[in-house]
C-alpha positions as semicolon CSV with decimal commas, in nm:
position;residue;x (nm);y (nm);z (nm)
1;M;2,207;3,438;26,242
2;S;1,923;3,202;26,338
3;E;1,923;2,863;26,191
4;F;1,559;2,921;26,033
5;K;1,667;3,257;25,878
6;A;1,969;3,094;25,746
7;R;1,787;2,816;25,602
8;H;1,535;3,053;25,449
9;I;1,797;3,247;25,290
10;I;1,972;2,939;25,141
11;E;1,631;2,816;25,014
12;A;1,562;3,168;24,843
13;L;1,914;3,171;24,673
14;R;1,885;2,818;24,564
15;S;1,527;2,869;24,414
16;G;1,610;3,227;24,288
17;I;1,299;3,371;24,447
18;P;1,336;3,726;24,547
19;S;1,346;3,752;24,924
20;R;1,395;4,079;25,176
21;A;1,593;3,856;25,391
22;V;1,830;3,787;25,104
23;G;1,849;4,139;25,010
24;A;1,935;4,253;25,371
25;Y;2,205;4,005;25,404
26;F;2,341;4,055;25,043
27;S;2,342;4,430;25,005
28;E;2,686;4,502;24,858
29;A;2,607;4,383;24,518
30;R;2,589;4,641;24,230
31;P;2,770;4,912;24,441
32;G;2,762;5,159;24,150
33;M;2,370;5,123;24,116
34;M;2,335;5,128;24,483
35;R;2,532;5,456;24,520
36;K;2,305;5,606;24,258
37;I;1,982;5,501;24,435
38;L;2,096;5,556;24,773
39;S;2,231;5,919;24,707
40;R;1,876;6,006;24,555
41;M;1,709;5,863;24,861
42;D;1,922;6,037;25,107
43;Q;1,859;6,372;24,930
44;V;1,494;6,317;24,964
45;K;1,547;6,221;25,339
46;E;1,742;6,534;25,408
47;T;1,560;6,797;25,221
48;G;1,201;6,666;25,234
49;R;1,166;6,726;24,871
50;S;1,030;6,416;24,696
51;D;1,204;6,257;24,409
52;G;1,175;5,954;24,186
53;M;1,394;5,741;23,953
54;I;1,361;5,450;23,719
55;F;1,637;5,179;23,694
56;T;1,634;4,878;23,437
57;G;1,784;4,535;23,393
58;R;1,751;4,226;23,209
59;Y;1,528;3,937;23,300
60;G;1,688;3,750;23,598
61;E;1,952;4,015;23,654
62;G;1,821;4,090;24,008
63;K;1,604;4,400;23,981
64;T;1,367;4,261;24,245
65;H;1,680;4,148;24,479
66;L;1,796;4,517;24,442
67;Q;1,439;4,647;24,538
68;N;1,453;4,416;24,850
69;T;1,781;4,560;24,923
70;I;1,654;4,902;24,919
71;F;1,365;4,818;25,120
72;C;1,581;4,692;25,391
73;L;1,805;4,994;25,381
74;A;1,513;5,234;25,391
75;S;1,337;5,073;25,677
76;D;1,696;5,083;25,875
77;A;1,697;5,448;25,780
78;N;1,359;5,502;25,954
79;M;1,159;5,567;25,640
80;V;0,821;5,388;25,569
81;V;0,834;5,154;25,299
82;S;0,556;5,041;25,030
83;F;0,655;4,777;24,769
84;V;0,428;4,665;24,494
85;P;0,452;4,494;24,153
86;L;0,256;4,712;23,856
87;G;0,013;4,521;23,618
88;K;-0,349;4,491;23,570
89;E;-0,414;4,428;23,948
90;I;-0,201;4,707;24,044
91;P;-0,256;4,995;23,757
92;I;-0,055;5,310;23,798
93;D;-0,296;5,487;23,536
94;K;-0,560;5,474;23,821
95;P;-0,395;5,623;24,111
96;Y;-0,750;5,559;24,333
97;L;-0,692;5,170;24,288
98;L;-0,301;5,198;24,328
99;Y;-0,337;5,387;24,643
100;Q;-0,537;5,106;24,813
101;K;-0,273;4,858;24,692
102;L;0,000;5,057;24,829
103;M;-0,176;5,087;25,155
104;A;-0,212;4,713;25,189
105;N;0,162;4,663;25,136
106;T;0,310;4,971;25,341
107;Y;0,554;4,877;25,601
108;L;0,649;5,097;25,894
109;P;1,011;5,101;25,990
110;G;1,103;4,756;26,137
111;A;0,763;4,623;26,108
112;A;0,723;4,261;25,986
113;Q;0,383;4,305;25,860
114;P;0,214;4,590;25,663
115;G;-0,009;4,838;25,829
116;F;-0,031;5,201;25,990
117;R;-0,369;5,171;26,144
118;Q;-0,247;5,139;26,499
119;K;-0,039;5,452;26,499
120;I;-0,354;5,635;26,389
121;E;-0,559;5,478;26,681
122;E;-0,261;5,583;26,929
123;L;-0,352;5,949;26,822
124;T;-0,600;6,140;27,059
125;A;-0,801;6,425;26,995
126;G;-0,642;6,764;27,076
127;S;-0,297;6,628;27,052
128;G;-0,022;6,818;26,905
129;V;-0,010;6,584;26,616
130;S;-0,388;6,550;26,581
131;S;-0,447;6,934;26,595
132;Q;-0,152;6,974;26,322
133;L;-0,294;6,683;26,087
134;L;-0,647;6,866;26,109
135;A;-0,511;7,202;26,026
136;Y;-0,308;7,034;25,731
137;A;-0,604;6,849;25,608
138;A;-0,822;7,176;25,592
139;Q;-0,555;7,401;25,437
140;E;-0,320;7,217;25,211
141;L;-0,522;6,953;25,018
142;E;-0,751;7,008;24,709
143;T;-1,086;6,897;24,904
144;D;-1,169;6,902;25,274
145;K;-1,290;6,547;25,299
146;I;-1,015;6,423;25,519
147;Y;-1,049;6,702;25,739
148;Y;-1,421;6,656;25,833
149;M;-1,326;6,276;25,831
150;L;-1,082;6,320;26,097
151;K;-1,283;6,554;26,293
152;A;-1,574;6,294;26,305
153;Y;-1,317;5,994;26,364
154;W;-1,169;6,181;26,693
155;G;-1,513;6,287;26,816
156;T;-1,716;5,959;26,751
157;S;-1,744;5,654;26,989
158;D;-1,927;5,438;26,740
159;E;-1,712;5,161;26,645
160;E;-1,840;5,101;26,315
161;E;-1,782;5,474;26,211
162;R;-1,441;5,465;26,356
163;L;-1,373;5,155;26,142
164;A;-1,499;5,298;25,809
165;F;-1,284;5,608;25,876
166;L;-0,967;5,416;25,920
167;S;-1,060;5,195;25,606
168;D;-1,082;5,510;25,439
169;L;-0,739;5,615;25,472
170;E;-0,630;5,244;25,378
171;G;-0,799;5,327;25,039
172;D;-1,172;5,156;25,083
173;F;-1,324;5,524;25,045
174;T;-1,612;5,595;25,250
175;T;-1,914;5,806;25,130
176;S;-1,953;6,192;25,222
177;S;-2,293;6,104;25,361
178;V;-2,135;5,882;25,649
179;I;-1,883;6,156;25,724
180;R;-2,177;6,426;25,715
181;K;-2,391;6,235;25,960
182;S;-2,091;6,142;26,220
183;Y;-1,977;6,491;26,204
184;R;-2,307;6,651;26,272
185;R;-2,365;6,423;26,555
186;V;-2,037;6,496;26,755
187;T;-2,028;6,857;26,674
188;S;-2,368;6,972;26,634
189;K;-2,257;7,143;26,305
190;T;-2,304;7,076;25,931
191;A;-2,010;6,960;25,728
192;K;-1,983;7,205;25,428
193;F;-1,757;7,049;25,175
194;R;-1,598;7,309;24,946
195;Q;-1,636;7,060;24,676
196;N;-1,756;6,712;24,623
197;F;-1,464;6,436;24,667
198;S;-1,428;6,223;24,351
199;K;-1,189;5,932;24,379
200;T;-1,075;5,973;24,022
201;K;-0,989;6,341;24,053
202;H;-0,904;6,384;24,389
203;S;-0,708;6,067;24,512
204;M;-0,361;6,244;24,514
205;D;-0,506;6,416;24,845
206;Y;-0,459;6,075;25,021
207;Y;-0,140;6,034;24,884
208;Y;-0,033;6,419;24,998
209;F;-0,166;6,363;25,348
210;M;-0,019;6,017;25,406
211;S;0,327;6,150;25,314
212;H;0,279;6,435;25,571
213;L;0,139;6,214;25,829
214;F;0,421;5,958;25,820
215;R;0,661;6,280;25,862
216;E;0,415;6,373;26,159
217;L;0,452;6,036;26,320
218;G;0,820;6,085;26,333
219;Y;0,938;5,889;26,040
220;D;1,213;6,023;25,822
221;G;1,020;5,978;25,474
222;W;0,858;5,743;25,255
223;V;0,984;5,487;24,988
224;I;0,764;5,356;24,742
225;L;0,920;5,066;24,535
226;F;0,741;4,978;24,202
227;D;0,855;4,647;24,065
228;E;0,774;4,481;23,722
229;A;0,690;4,825;23,566
230;E;0,743;4,675;23,213
231;L;0,402;4,514;23,242
232;I;0,277;4,860;23,145
233;G;0,370;4,750;22,808
234;R;0,109;4,485;22,780
235;M;-0,179;4,743;22,812
236;G;-0,353;4,899;22,530
237;K;-0,221;5,226;22,385
238;K;-0,452;5,471;22,576
239;T;-0,393;5,268;22,902
240;R;-0,008;5,316;22,850
241;M;-0,019;5,664;22,786
242;K;-0,224;5,718;23,097
243;S;0,025;5,498;23,292
244;Y;0,308;5,730;23,178
245;L;0,116;6,019;23,335
246;G;0,085;5,786;23,657
247;M;0,432;5,762;23,679
248;D;0,489;6,103;23,646
249;L;0,317;6,176;23,950
250;F;0,598;5,987;24,139
251;L;0,900;6,094;23,902
252;N;0,798;6,473;23,903
253;P;0,612;6,515;24,209
254;D;0,385;6,792;24,334
255;P;0,555;6,979;24,628
256;R;0,274;6,857;24,865
257;L;0,418;6,502;24,826
258;E;0,669;6,526;25,123
259;S;0,974;6,331;25,155
260;V;0,865;6,045;24,918
261;F;1,135;5,866;24,713
262;S;0,976;5,657;24,435
263;L;1,185;5,369;24,260
264;F;1,074;5,197;23,948
265;A;1,229;4,881;23,838
266;M;1,174;4,800;23,472
267;S;1,289;4,540;23,207
268;S;1,576;4,695;22,995
269;S;1,381;4,525;22,683
270;Y;1,104;4,793;22,735
271;T;1,292;5,042;22,491
272;E;1,292;4,795;22,214
273;D;0,973;4,586;22,270
274;V;0,734;4,896;22,328
275;I;0,900;5,234;22,292
276;D;1,053;5,175;21,958
277;R;0,825;4,901;21,834
278;R;0,513;5,055;21,894
279;N;0,651;5,406;21,839
280;E;0,537;5,565;22,181
281;Q;0,635;5,897;22,102
282;A;0,397;5,908;21,805
283;G;0,139;5,747;22,015
284;V;0,177;6,025;22,293
285;R;0,131;6,283;22,037
286;E;-0,188;6,133;21,903
287;V;-0,355;6,061;22,252
288;F;-0,257;6,387;22,391
289;A;-0,304;6,596;22,079
290;D;-0,551;6,847;22,285
291;D;-0,377;6,834;22,610
292;E;-0,027;6,991;22,600
293;D;0,054;6,935;22,966
294;A;-0,036;6,579;22,947
295;L;0,190;6,528;22,642
296;K;0,482;6,691;22,798
297;K;0,452;6,489;23,098
298;A;0,415;6,157;22,919
299;A;0,701;6,261;22,687
300;C;0,929;6,329;22,969
301;V;0,850;5,972;23,132
302;I;0,954;5,821;22,808
303;S;1,262;6,005;22,813
304;D;1,335;5,893;23,169
305;I;1,303;5,553;23,056
306;L;1,517;5,578;22,789
307;N;1,776;5,723;23,000
308;A;1,749;5,512;23,294
309;P;2,055;5,361;23,407
310;E;2,083;4,976;23,376
311;L;2,218;4,711;23,592
312;A;2,557;4,603;23,518
313;P;2,610;4,228;23,477
314;L;2,748;4,070;23,816
315;S;3,130;4,033;23,830
316;K;3,288;3,695;23,914
317;E;3,347;3,830;24,269
318;E;2,981;3,923;24,323
319;T;2,851;3,610;24,168
């Protein structure tokens, strides 16, 4: 280990600030919880079926440290990793805003900085991967916006358009008119969208596409780490209920989400402070009185929180 890295780890331990370097070096703590998490993550990697789980712990017990450890182990296992803290700035009740934040904090295996744009820029029109991605975008998603955008991207030499399309995949959604104009110029055809894209209704198309893209690029899956999920409890009732639906998208994912393992870290006080004190079960029934499907999903997430495994206190040997 270099002197610089050693000093960084020492300072991180001294200050108590979570660090991925510390997580990578001290990865043997909490063996019971690590076995639970890694077993679920390995199952996702082996089967390609997405999964998610919640774990809890008291304040200062090392939830973020454990997330950093999982980050390093997932990266070593050739998996893409995204790591975000939830809250008002990164709201899980609004998947389209969450997507943008996730993309800004997505790391390819072994990368020191976030980003995947270079990998897309390396793909060429007509290649096997490009052709497969076009077929997927045309057939498997609810809308065909990404399909037409990719066709335009691989056909245009206009740098401004190419940057706009790359930014779109990072969550800065471009307009259909820009795509239509570029597509018509490069193909001499008219883009006939089967329905207009709405970021509030169709943003999951981007999650599905990215999970497929990462597999096509040769990675073994995508790990999404959600830290500080207890901050959902600071939201108003309706926002909390919608947040449970947002969590459900990752805890009980659609089959189109490929090889994604989602891990939520949440304070163990959430049960007492929010679920019990605010009577969340009654709140779910009230807010989703006319939507049985949403009611079941939100109730299922609350049940997952209540039954989530909790970090055990460190033993004397571990401390």
